[in-house]
Amino acid sequence: MAASVILLLLGIWAVGAITEGFKVITSEQARRLEISRKQPAVPDMRLIDQAGQMFRFGEWVKEKNKFLIVDFIYTNCQSLCRALGTEFQQLQRNVVERGLQDRVQLLSVSFDPVHDSHAVLRQYADRLQATPDIWTFATVGKASDLDALLRTFGVTVIPDRQGGFQHNAALVWVAPSGKLVRVTDYDASDHLSMLDELAGSN
Amino acid sequence: MALHMLLQFPLILLAGWLLAKGVPEQARSMAQTWNHAGIAGLLVVAMVLIFWMIPRALDLVLIDRTLEFWKFLTLALAGAALELSWQPAGMIVRGFFLGNMLPMMMVAGWLYVEAPVRLCNSYLSNDQLRTGSGLLALAIAGSMVWLHAFFMPSVREADGETL
């Protein structure tokens, strides 16, 4: 009897630990909870934008002094990244409509630096009609930096054995201070209200 | 994912089971003093299996070495606990155990099959589908074997079971 009770408590403790106190069952939910709790800083590594310009990520965010919305993509992607692209197009439109150009910056980071050179990224940006002042495309300067970048943002990328990748897709919100503050679904309906909030806090 | 959950897990359980077969009679009866009717042992099995059906555990164990150590330890322990508890547990305790574990496996399998998103970031979506179908098939097969054993007295007698 006593043994069973102790074992039961141990089991409940273990399940509670892996689910962050019965809040999450997947690692995707866990990474979102962790980012909003710990608010890690953007890693200060070199990125290349679609114009071929090198910049340091951390410095860049602070210089811009804007709210940054980041997604992770690769240009050969046929599924999720398209949805992400559409969402970013809408966000770009809404940013212009609300006159938030000086307060909000969009950033799409490619995790396929081998294929997505800055020229490829520029073509991709043109296809999506991205306005360079609002929407930046970039990839890592050194392929070896990719792991650290993806780890900070909690993005897992795995080859799908058909030449593409499967990856978890979400929008990560970075405060002007360079801290990751929030993760939202690419099809979440609250992006506009978040933009309104930003516009209202002028 | 399918190989991880449906092949490696059962193999580690089996290893634990086979190890427990070697436990001498004396130690076995000592274990029975805290394992009345196999209840504590089957509780261990249930909790270990519940834990390893949580998608986050499957994801995290791929990158966390400490957790991987615990995976081998707990699953082997569960296999051993199953061996040490199955005979002492009567039909009622076994029924309670299976009546909880099999539906839970079905729910987990159904979740893996039906989820509109990937539940594990480290596994492909078709792998998730395979795992879900496998869990469902395993749970259904388990239920049929159990029902067969329950309603066929000849099988029960052959096992030398008592109610």
XYZ file of C-alpha atoms in Angstrom:
365
model
C 0.000 0.000 0.000
C 2.655 2.497 1.085
C 4.816 1.403 -1.853
C 1.964 2.014 -4.268
C 1.333 5.499 -2.915
C 5.010 6.431 -3.156
C 5.199 5.045 -6.694
C 2.058 6.905 -7.697
C 3.466 10.182 -6.357
C 6.740 9.547 -8.209
C 4.823 8.930 -11.419
C 2.743 12.075 -11.025
C 5.910 14.057 -10.320
C 7.623 12.726 -13.483
C 4.623 13.423 -15.698
C 4.291 16.864 -14.113
C 7.959 17.581 -14.849
C 7.851 16.563 -18.521
C 4.618 18.532 -19.058
C 5.907 21.661 -17.254
C 3.259 21.256 -14.580
C 0.583 19.680 -16.823
C 0.672 22.651 -19.212
C 2.269 21.133 -22.337
C 2.380 17.729 -24.011
C 4.514 18.556 -27.058
C 7.949 20.127 -27.327
C 6.435 22.812 -29.556
C 4.214 23.961 -26.696
C 7.182 23.655 -24.347
C 9.401 25.901 -26.471
C 6.683 28.565 -26.614
C 6.231 28.488 -22.875
C 9.999 28.634 -22.330
C 10.475 31.602 -24.682
C 7.706 33.627 -23.069
C 9.048 32.776 -19.604
C 12.799 33.144 -20.098
C 12.794 35.733 -22.876
C 16.235 34.805 -24.288
C 18.226 37.405 -26.232
C 18.699 37.233 -29.989
C 22.101 35.601 -30.695
C 24.602 38.115 -32.039
C 25.742 36.219 -35.114
C 26.394 37.366 -38.670
C 23.503 37.187 -41.110
C 23.381 38.094 -44.816
C 20.325 39.896 -46.163
C 18.840 39.683 -49.668
C 21.065 42.546 -50.836
C 24.173 40.595 -49.815
C 24.816 42.882 -46.811
C 26.376 41.291 -43.732
C 25.002 42.386 -40.380
C 25.170 41.276 -36.778
C 21.766 40.061 -35.714
C 21.781 41.336 -32.123
C 23.209 44.743 -33.019
C 20.841 45.075 -35.963
C 17.760 44.580 -33.772
C 18.938 47.231 -31.305
C 19.858 49.672 -34.075
C 16.477 49.293 -35.732
C 14.816 49.806 -32.359
C 11.643 48.199 -33.700
C 9.442 45.308 -32.774
C 10.672 42.393 -34.853
C 8.524 39.536 -36.128
C 10.631 36.571 -37.251
C 9.776 33.420 -39.165
C 12.006 30.617 -40.457
C 11.688 29.395 -44.035
C 13.495 27.897 -47.021
C 12.726 29.100 -50.515
C 12.134 25.643 -52.052
C 9.375 25.009 -49.537
C 6.026 24.060 -51.027
C 3.808 23.913 -47.965
C 4.220 25.644 -44.619
C 6.504 28.455 -45.763
C 3.890 29.491 -48.323
C 1.374 29.957 -45.546
C 4.019 31.859 -43.599
C 4.739 33.984 -46.681
C 1.066 34.833 -47.108
C 0.764 35.731 -43.442
C 3.801 38.012 -43.710
C 2.371 39.659 -46.838
C -0.767 40.464 -44.877
C 1.259 41.709 -41.931
C 3.262 43.913 -44.273
C 0.038 45.388 -45.654
C -1.311 45.960 -42.156
C 1.919 47.574 -41.000
C 1.653 50.070 -43.869
C -2.057 50.695 -43.258
C -1.439 51.434 -39.604
C 1.649 53.507 -40.290
C 3.802 51.223 -38.173
C 6.813 51.186 -40.536
C 9.025 52.751 -37.873
C 7.866 50.422 -35.161
C 7.579 46.974 -36.729
C 10.081 45.026 -38.823
C 9.482 41.658 -40.470
C 12.331 39.167 -40.879
C 12.274 35.856 -42.748
C 15.330 33.725 -42.020
C 16.246 30.858 -44.333
C 17.607 27.731 -42.659
C 18.873 26.419 -46.005
C 21.978 28.613 -46.539
C 23.444 26.150 -49.035
C 20.688 26.753 -51.557
C 19.347 30.132 -50.441
C 22.120 32.551 -51.397
C 21.309 36.248 -51.134
C 20.457 36.274 -54.856
C 17.934 33.474 -54.378
C 16.507 35.291 -51.376
C 16.157 38.496 -53.392
C 14.189 36.664 -56.091
C 11.997 35.135 -53.419
C 11.441 38.541 -51.811
C 10.482 40.030 -55.178
C 8.033 37.240 -55.806
C 6.355 37.941 -52.481
C 6.418 41.701 -53.212
C 8.314 42.428 -50.039
C 9.115 46.058 -49.302
C 12.778 45.999 -48.237
C 12.292 48.667 -45.536
C 9.670 46.582 -43.783
C 10.442 42.999 -44.673
C 14.009 41.689 -44.613
C 15.113 38.271 -45.850
C 18.322 36.787 -44.474
C 20.288 33.652 -43.851
C 23.315 32.807 -41.741
C 26.726 34.012 -42.870
C 28.395 30.841 -41.651
C 26.531 27.539 -41.940
C 28.008 26.517 -38.589
C 26.048 29.319 -36.893
C 22.751 27.816 -37.978
C 22.392 25.360 -35.104
C 22.823 28.006 -32.418
C 20.359 30.309 -34.160
C 17.707 27.606 -34.513
C 18.245 26.486 -30.939
C 17.627 29.961 -29.527
C 14.402 30.261 -31.501
C 13.426 26.641 -30.765
C 13.155 25.676 -34.425
C 13.727 22.027 -35.354
C 14.469 21.279 -39.002
C 14.615 17.733 -40.348
C 15.174 16.600 -43.953
C 12.013 15.006 -45.377
C 13.980 12.565 -47.624
C 12.552 14.216 -50.722
C 15.051 17.049 -50.898
C 12.997 19.312 -48.651
C 12.594 19.870 -44.944
C 9.915 19.580 -42.286
C 10.049 22.282 -39.653
C 7.911 23.773 -36.941
C 6.419 27.033 -38.175
C 5.527 29.961 -36.006
C 6.007 33.693 -35.671
C 8.468 34.812 -33.029
C 8.067 38.319 -31.633
C 11.272 40.077 -30.596
C 11.146 43.241 -28.496
C 13.310 46.252 -29.505
C 15.598 45.294 -26.601
C 16.532 42.145 -28.567
C 14.651 39.726 -26.337
C 12.351 37.010 -27.672
C 9.042 37.636 -25.979
C 6.316 35.638 -27.680
C 5.577 32.849 -30.165
C 2.328 32.759 -32.130
C 0.885 30.372 -34.725
C 1.239 31.488 -38.312
C -2.534 31.282 -38.666
C -3.348 32.873 -35.320
C -6.061 35.493 -35.503
C -4.603 37.806 -32.885
C -1.759 39.288 -34.977
C -3.828 42.290 -35.984
C -4.866 43.057 -32.445
C -1.215 42.832 -31.421
C -0.321 45.318 -34.135
C -3.183 47.566 -32.970
C -1.798 47.349 -29.472
C 1.567 48.533 -30.768
C -0.069 51.315 -32.761
C -2.103 52.360 -29.723
C 0.925 52.532 -27.441
C 2.461 55.350 -29.462
C 9.369 7.360 -34.357
C 7.556 4.136 -35.179
C 10.782 2.172 -34.686
C 11.495 4.083 -31.476
C 8.106 3.503 -29.865
C 6.963 0.230 -31.383
C 10.246 -1.652 -31.653
C 12.832 -0.233 -29.253
C 10.443 0.287 -26.338
C 9.030 -3.264 -26.458
C 12.542 -4.696 -26.817
C 13.738 -2.878 -23.686
C 10.609 -4.063 -21.847
C 11.345 -7.598 -23.006
C 14.931 -7.301 -21.786
C 13.650 -6.261 -18.349
C 11.168 -9.132 -18.362
C 13.887 -11.675 -19.225
C 16.203 -10.271 -16.554
C 13.455 -10.652 -13.954
C 13.059 -14.308 -14.927
C 16.457 -14.847 -13.355
C 15.386 -13.469 -9.972
C 15.737 -16.295 -7.408
C 12.639 -17.573 -5.613
C 13.716 -16.117 -2.258
C 14.059 -12.579 -3.580
C 10.803 -13.009 -5.436
C 8.853 -13.791 -2.290
C 10.569 -10.889 -0.535
C 9.394 -8.615 -3.336
C 5.863 -9.862 -2.798
C 5.742 -8.305 0.665
C 5.542 -4.831 -0.895
C 3.988 -5.955 -4.139
C 0.655 -7.266 -2.846
C -1.330 -8.844 -5.697
C 1.134 -7.264 -8.109
C -0.562 -3.887 -7.657
C 2.571 -1.820 -6.979
C 4.413 -3.509 -9.840
C 1.673 -2.965 -12.393
C 1.403 0.633 -11.197
C 5.079 1.071 -12.101
C 4.437 -0.387 -15.553
C 1.408 1.859 -16.104
C 3.201 5.034 -15.077
C 6.325 4.294 -17.103
C 4.213 3.619 -20.205
C 2.104 6.751 -19.639
C 5.249 8.836 -19.376
C 6.758 7.479 -22.591
C 3.577 8.067 -24.551
C 3.803 11.828 -23.978
C 4.991 13.386 -27.268
C 7.359 15.778 -25.518
C 9.165 12.882 -23.821
C 9.761 11.263 -27.230
C 11.156 14.526 -28.575
C 13.282 15.460 -25.599
C 14.888 12.038 -25.194
C 16.564 12.486 -28.586
C 18.588 15.460 -27.385
C 18.822 14.863 -23.634
C 21.343 12.187 -22.630
C 20.184 12.048 -18.998
C 16.619 11.419 -20.080
C 17.828 8.723 -22.454
C 19.522 6.942 -19.568
C 16.241 7.112 -17.647
C 14.394 5.766 -20.670
C 16.431 2.565 -20.691
C 16.311 2.230 -16.909
C 12.590 2.842 -16.466
C 11.486 0.696 -19.410
C 13.692 -2.201 -18.309
C 12.343 -1.754 -14.781
C 8.786 -1.790 -16.120
C 9.507 -5.018 -18.001
C 10.863 -6.595 -14.833
C 7.931 -5.310 -12.766
C 5.525 -6.810 -15.299
C 7.171 -10.223 -14.999
C 7.220 -10.103 -11.191
C 3.613 -8.892 -10.932
C 1.674 -10.669 -13.662
C 1.343 -14.051 -11.907
C 0.519 -12.640 -8.435
C -2.082 -10.296 -9.966
C -5.459 -11.944 -10.228
C -7.950 -11.510 -13.035
C -9.375 -8.361 -11.420
C -6.068 -6.516 -11.037
C -5.023 -7.579 -14.526
C -8.362 -6.469 -15.904
C -8.034 -3.101 -14.205
C -4.496 -2.694 -15.542
C -5.336 -3.673 -19.114
C -8.664 -1.853 -18.976
C -6.722 1.344 -18.381
C -3.619 0.765 -20.481
C -5.242 -0.482 -23.698
C -7.754 2.393 -24.071
C -4.974 4.842 -23.234
C -2.829 3.384 -26.007
C -5.779 3.696 -28.361
C -6.277 7.343 -27.415
C -2.572 8.064 -27.883
C -2.592 6.244 -31.247
C -5.710 8.065 -32.355
C -4.149 11.375 -31.305
C -1.025 10.655 -33.375
C -3.117 9.692 -36.405
C -5.646 12.515 -36.222
C -3.541 15.459 -35.021
C -3.527 18.196 -37.690
C 0.035 19.150 -36.707
C 3.219 17.286 -35.980
C 3.315 16.445 -32.266
C 7.049 15.777 -32.254
C 9.326 18.372 -33.811
C 12.003 15.761 -34.450
C 9.898 13.323 -36.454
C 8.319 13.483 -39.910
C 4.541 13.610 -40.176
C 4.214 10.300 -42.035
C 6.260 8.690 -39.267
C 3.772 10.052 -36.746
C 0.933 8.531 -38.767
C 2.720 5.162 -38.826
C 3.308 5.270 -35.085
C -0.323 6.152 -34.393
C -1.616 3.322 -36.563
C 0.846 0.947 -34.907
C -0.278 1.948 -31.410
C -3.920 1.490 -32.424
C -3.219 -1.910 -33.955
C -1.264 -2.985 -30.868
C -4.026 -1.859 -28.516
C -6.724 -3.617 -30.552
C -4.651 -6.808 -30.803
C -3.991 -6.641 -27.044
C -7.704 -6.266 -26.331
C -8.570 -9.265 -28.484
C -5.952 -11.458 -26.832
C -7.167 -10.378 -23.431
C -10.864 -10.975 -24.243
C -9.960 -14.350 -25.692
C -8.078 -15.279 -22.520
C -10.951 -14.013 -20.389
C -13.757 -15.862 -22.106
C -11.937 -19.059 -22.956
C -11.712 -21.053 -19.724
C -9.517 -23.646 -21.391
C -6.839 -21.030 -21.933
C -7.198 -19.890 -18.339
C -6.796 -23.395 -17.027
C -3.839 -23.983 -19.252
C -2.209 -20.929 -17.699
C -2.961 -22.319 -14.266
C -4.715 -19.129 -13.238
C -7.137 -18.693 -10.414
C -9.633 -15.940 -10.020
